[in-house]
PDB file of C-alpha atoms in Angstrom:
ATOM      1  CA  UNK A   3     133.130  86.551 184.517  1.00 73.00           C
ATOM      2  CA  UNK A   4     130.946  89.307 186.005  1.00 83.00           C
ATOM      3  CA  UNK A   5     130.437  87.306 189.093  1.00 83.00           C
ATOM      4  CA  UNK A   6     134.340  87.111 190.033  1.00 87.00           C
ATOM      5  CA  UNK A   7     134.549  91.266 189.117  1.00 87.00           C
ATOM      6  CA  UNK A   8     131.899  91.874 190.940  1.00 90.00           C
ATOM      7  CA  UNK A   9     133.181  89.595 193.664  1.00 90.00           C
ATOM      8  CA  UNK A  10     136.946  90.861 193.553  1.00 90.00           C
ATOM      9  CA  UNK A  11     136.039  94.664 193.939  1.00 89.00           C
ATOM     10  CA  UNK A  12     133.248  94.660 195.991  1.00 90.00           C
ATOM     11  CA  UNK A  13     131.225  96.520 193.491  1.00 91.00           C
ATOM     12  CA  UNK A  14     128.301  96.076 191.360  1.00 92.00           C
ATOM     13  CA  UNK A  15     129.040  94.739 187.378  1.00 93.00           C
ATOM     14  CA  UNK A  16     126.361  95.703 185.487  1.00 93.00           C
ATOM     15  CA  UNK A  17     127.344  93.821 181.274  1.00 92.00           C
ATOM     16  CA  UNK A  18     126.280  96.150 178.828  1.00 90.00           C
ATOM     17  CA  UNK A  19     125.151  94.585 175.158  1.00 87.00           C
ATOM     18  CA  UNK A  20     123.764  95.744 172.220  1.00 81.00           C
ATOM     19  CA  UNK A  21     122.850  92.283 170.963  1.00 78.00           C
ATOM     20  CA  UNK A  22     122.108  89.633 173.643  1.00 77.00           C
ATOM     21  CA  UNK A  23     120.527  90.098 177.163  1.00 85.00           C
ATOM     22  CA  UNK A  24     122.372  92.879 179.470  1.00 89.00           C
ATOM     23  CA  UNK A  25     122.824  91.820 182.818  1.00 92.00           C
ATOM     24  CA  UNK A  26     123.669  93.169 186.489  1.00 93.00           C
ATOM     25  CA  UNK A  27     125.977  91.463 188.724  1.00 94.00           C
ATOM     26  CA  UNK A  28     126.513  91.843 192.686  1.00 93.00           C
ATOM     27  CA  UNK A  29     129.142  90.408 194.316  1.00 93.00           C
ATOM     28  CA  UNK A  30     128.624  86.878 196.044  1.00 94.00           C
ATOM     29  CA  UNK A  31     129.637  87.637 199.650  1.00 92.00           C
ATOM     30  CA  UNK A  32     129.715  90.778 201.568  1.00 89.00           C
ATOM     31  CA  UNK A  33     127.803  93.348 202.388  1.00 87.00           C
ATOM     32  CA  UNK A  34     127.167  96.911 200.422  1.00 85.00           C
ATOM     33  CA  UNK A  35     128.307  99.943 201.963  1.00 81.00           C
ATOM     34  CA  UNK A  36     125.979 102.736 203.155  1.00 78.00           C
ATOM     35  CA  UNK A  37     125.790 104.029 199.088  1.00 79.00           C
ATOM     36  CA  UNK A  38     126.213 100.984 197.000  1.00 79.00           C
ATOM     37  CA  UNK A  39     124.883 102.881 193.974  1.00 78.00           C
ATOM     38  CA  UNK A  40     128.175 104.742 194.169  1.00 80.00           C
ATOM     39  CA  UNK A  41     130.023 101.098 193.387  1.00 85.00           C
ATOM     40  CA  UNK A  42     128.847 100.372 189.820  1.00 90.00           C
ATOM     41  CA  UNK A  43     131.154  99.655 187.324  1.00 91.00           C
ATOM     42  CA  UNK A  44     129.528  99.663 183.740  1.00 92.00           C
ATOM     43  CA  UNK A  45     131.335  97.512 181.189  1.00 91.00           C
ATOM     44  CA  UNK A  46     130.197  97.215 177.560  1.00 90.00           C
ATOM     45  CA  UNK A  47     130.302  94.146 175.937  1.00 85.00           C
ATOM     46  CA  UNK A  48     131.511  93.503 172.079  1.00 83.00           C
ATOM     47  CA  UNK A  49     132.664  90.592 170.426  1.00 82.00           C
ATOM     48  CA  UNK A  50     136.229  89.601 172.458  1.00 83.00           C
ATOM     49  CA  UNK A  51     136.549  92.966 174.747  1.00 87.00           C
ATOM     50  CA  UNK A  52     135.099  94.673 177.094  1.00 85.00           C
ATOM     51  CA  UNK A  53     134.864  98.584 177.266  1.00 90.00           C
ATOM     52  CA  UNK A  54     134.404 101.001 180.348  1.00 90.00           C
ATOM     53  CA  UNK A  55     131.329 102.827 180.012  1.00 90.00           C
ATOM     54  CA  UNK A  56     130.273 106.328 182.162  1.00 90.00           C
ATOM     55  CA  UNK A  57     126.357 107.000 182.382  1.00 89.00           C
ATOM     56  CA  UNK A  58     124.923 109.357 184.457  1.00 86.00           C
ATOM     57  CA  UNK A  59     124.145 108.719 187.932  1.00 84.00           C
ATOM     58  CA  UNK A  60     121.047 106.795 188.787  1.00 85.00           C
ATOM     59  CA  UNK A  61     120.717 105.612 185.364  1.00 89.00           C
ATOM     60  CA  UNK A  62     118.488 102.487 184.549  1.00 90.00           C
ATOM     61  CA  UNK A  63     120.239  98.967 184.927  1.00 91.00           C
ATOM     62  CA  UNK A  64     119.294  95.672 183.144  1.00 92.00           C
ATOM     63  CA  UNK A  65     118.096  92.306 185.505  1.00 92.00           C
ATOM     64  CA  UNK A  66     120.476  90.501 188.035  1.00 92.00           C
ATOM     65  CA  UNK A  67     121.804  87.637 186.232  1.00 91.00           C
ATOM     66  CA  UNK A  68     120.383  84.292 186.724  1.00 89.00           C
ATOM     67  CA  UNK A  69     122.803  82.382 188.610  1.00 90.00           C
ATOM     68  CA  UNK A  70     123.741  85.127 191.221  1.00 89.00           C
ATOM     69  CA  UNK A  71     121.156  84.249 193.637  1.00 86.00           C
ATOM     70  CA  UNK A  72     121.922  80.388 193.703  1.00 89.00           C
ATOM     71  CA  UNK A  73     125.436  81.634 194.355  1.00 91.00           C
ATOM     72  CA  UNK A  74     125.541  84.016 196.452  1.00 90.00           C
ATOM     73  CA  UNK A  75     126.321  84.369 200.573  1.00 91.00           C
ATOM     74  CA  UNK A  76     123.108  85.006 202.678  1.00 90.00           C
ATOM     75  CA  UNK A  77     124.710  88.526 203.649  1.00 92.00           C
ATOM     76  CA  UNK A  78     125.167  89.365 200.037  1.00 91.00           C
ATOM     77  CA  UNK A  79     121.495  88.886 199.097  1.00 91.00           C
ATOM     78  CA  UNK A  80     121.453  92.579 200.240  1.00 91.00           C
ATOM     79  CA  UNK A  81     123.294  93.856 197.383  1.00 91.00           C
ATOM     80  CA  UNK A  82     120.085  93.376 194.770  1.00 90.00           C
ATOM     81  CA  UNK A  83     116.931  95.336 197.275  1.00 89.00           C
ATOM     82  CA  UNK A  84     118.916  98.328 196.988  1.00 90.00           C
ATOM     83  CA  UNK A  85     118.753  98.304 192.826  1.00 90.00           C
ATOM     84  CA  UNK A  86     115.107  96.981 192.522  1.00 91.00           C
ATOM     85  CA  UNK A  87     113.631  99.886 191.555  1.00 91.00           C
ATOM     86  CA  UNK A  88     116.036 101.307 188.467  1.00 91.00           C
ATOM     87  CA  UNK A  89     116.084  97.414 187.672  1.00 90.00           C
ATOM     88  CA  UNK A  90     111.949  97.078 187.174  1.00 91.00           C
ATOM     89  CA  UNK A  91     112.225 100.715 185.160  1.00 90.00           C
ATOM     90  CA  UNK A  92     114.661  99.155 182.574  1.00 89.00           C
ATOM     91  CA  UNK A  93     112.198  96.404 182.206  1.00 88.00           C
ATOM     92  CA  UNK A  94     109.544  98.504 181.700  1.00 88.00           C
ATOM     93  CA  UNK A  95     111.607 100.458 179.105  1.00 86.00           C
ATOM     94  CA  UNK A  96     112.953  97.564 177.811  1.00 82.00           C
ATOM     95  CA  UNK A  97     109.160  96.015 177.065  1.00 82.00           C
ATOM     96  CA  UNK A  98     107.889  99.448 175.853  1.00 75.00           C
ATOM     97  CA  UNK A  99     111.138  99.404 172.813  1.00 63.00           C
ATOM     98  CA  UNK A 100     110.179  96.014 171.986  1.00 55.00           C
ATOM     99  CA  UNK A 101     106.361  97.175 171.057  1.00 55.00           C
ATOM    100  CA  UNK A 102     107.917 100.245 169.270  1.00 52.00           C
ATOM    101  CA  UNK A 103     110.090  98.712 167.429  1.00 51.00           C
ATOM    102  CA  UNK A 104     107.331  97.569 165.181  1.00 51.00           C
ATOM    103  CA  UNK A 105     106.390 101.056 164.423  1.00 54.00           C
ATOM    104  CA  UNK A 106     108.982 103.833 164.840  1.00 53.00           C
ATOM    105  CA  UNK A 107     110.770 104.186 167.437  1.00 50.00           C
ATOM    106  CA  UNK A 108     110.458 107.065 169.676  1.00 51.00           C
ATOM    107  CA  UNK A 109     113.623 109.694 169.819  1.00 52.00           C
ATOM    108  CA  UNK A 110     114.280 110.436 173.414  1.00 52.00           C
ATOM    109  CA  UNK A 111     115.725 114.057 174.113  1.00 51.00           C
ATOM    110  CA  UNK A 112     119.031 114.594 175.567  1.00 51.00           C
ATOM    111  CA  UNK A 113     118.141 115.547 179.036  1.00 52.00           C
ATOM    112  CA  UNK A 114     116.666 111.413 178.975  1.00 55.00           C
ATOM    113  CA  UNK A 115     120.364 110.649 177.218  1.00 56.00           C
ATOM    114  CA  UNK A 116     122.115 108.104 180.105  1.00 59.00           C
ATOM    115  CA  UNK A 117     126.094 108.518 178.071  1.00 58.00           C
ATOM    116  CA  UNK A 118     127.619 111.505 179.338  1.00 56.00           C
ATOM    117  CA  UNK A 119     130.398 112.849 176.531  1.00 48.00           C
TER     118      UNK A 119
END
């Protein structure tokens, strides 16, 4: 489903979970515009809806999902160099909860908080 969104608006999908992998997904044809990290549309996922999420600017997104790059156009493999960066800092995150969470995990302060309210 985050393939045809993605496709349909010309903007990036990036699947929001609290259970389950979170994934990013760029549209399969086309080419980004000069600021494609103004085009992401951030969608949590619960069971049988979808919500519309707002984070900050230059937060940290989760890994491009699987299937995109057998899919996609050879003009749209574009779309992922420009998020490689905030994409390899999730992972790192990501790891660095998963070794916490067998001790305590860390409290982050609200400057590092990506939900604006």
């Amino acid at each position: 489903m985050g393939h045809i969104v993605a496709t349909v608006l010309g903007k990036v999908v990036v699947k929001l979970m609290k259970q389950g992998a979170s994934e990013t997904f760029f549209p399969l044809r086309g080419i980004p515009s000069s600021n494609p990290s103004s085009l992401i549309i951030y969608l949590g996922a619960i069971p049988g809806h979808c919500i519309y999420v707002k984070l900050k600017d230059d937060c940290l997104i989760p890994p491009t999902c699987i299937q995109w790059k057998s899919h996609c156009s050879a003009e749209a493999i574009i779309w992922e160099s420009f998020f490689v960066a905030r994409q390899a800092k999730f992972d790192k995150l990501m790891k660095g909860k998963i070794v916490d969470n067998k001790k305590n995990v860390r409290v982050g302060s609200n400057l590092n908080d990506p939900i604006e309210l």
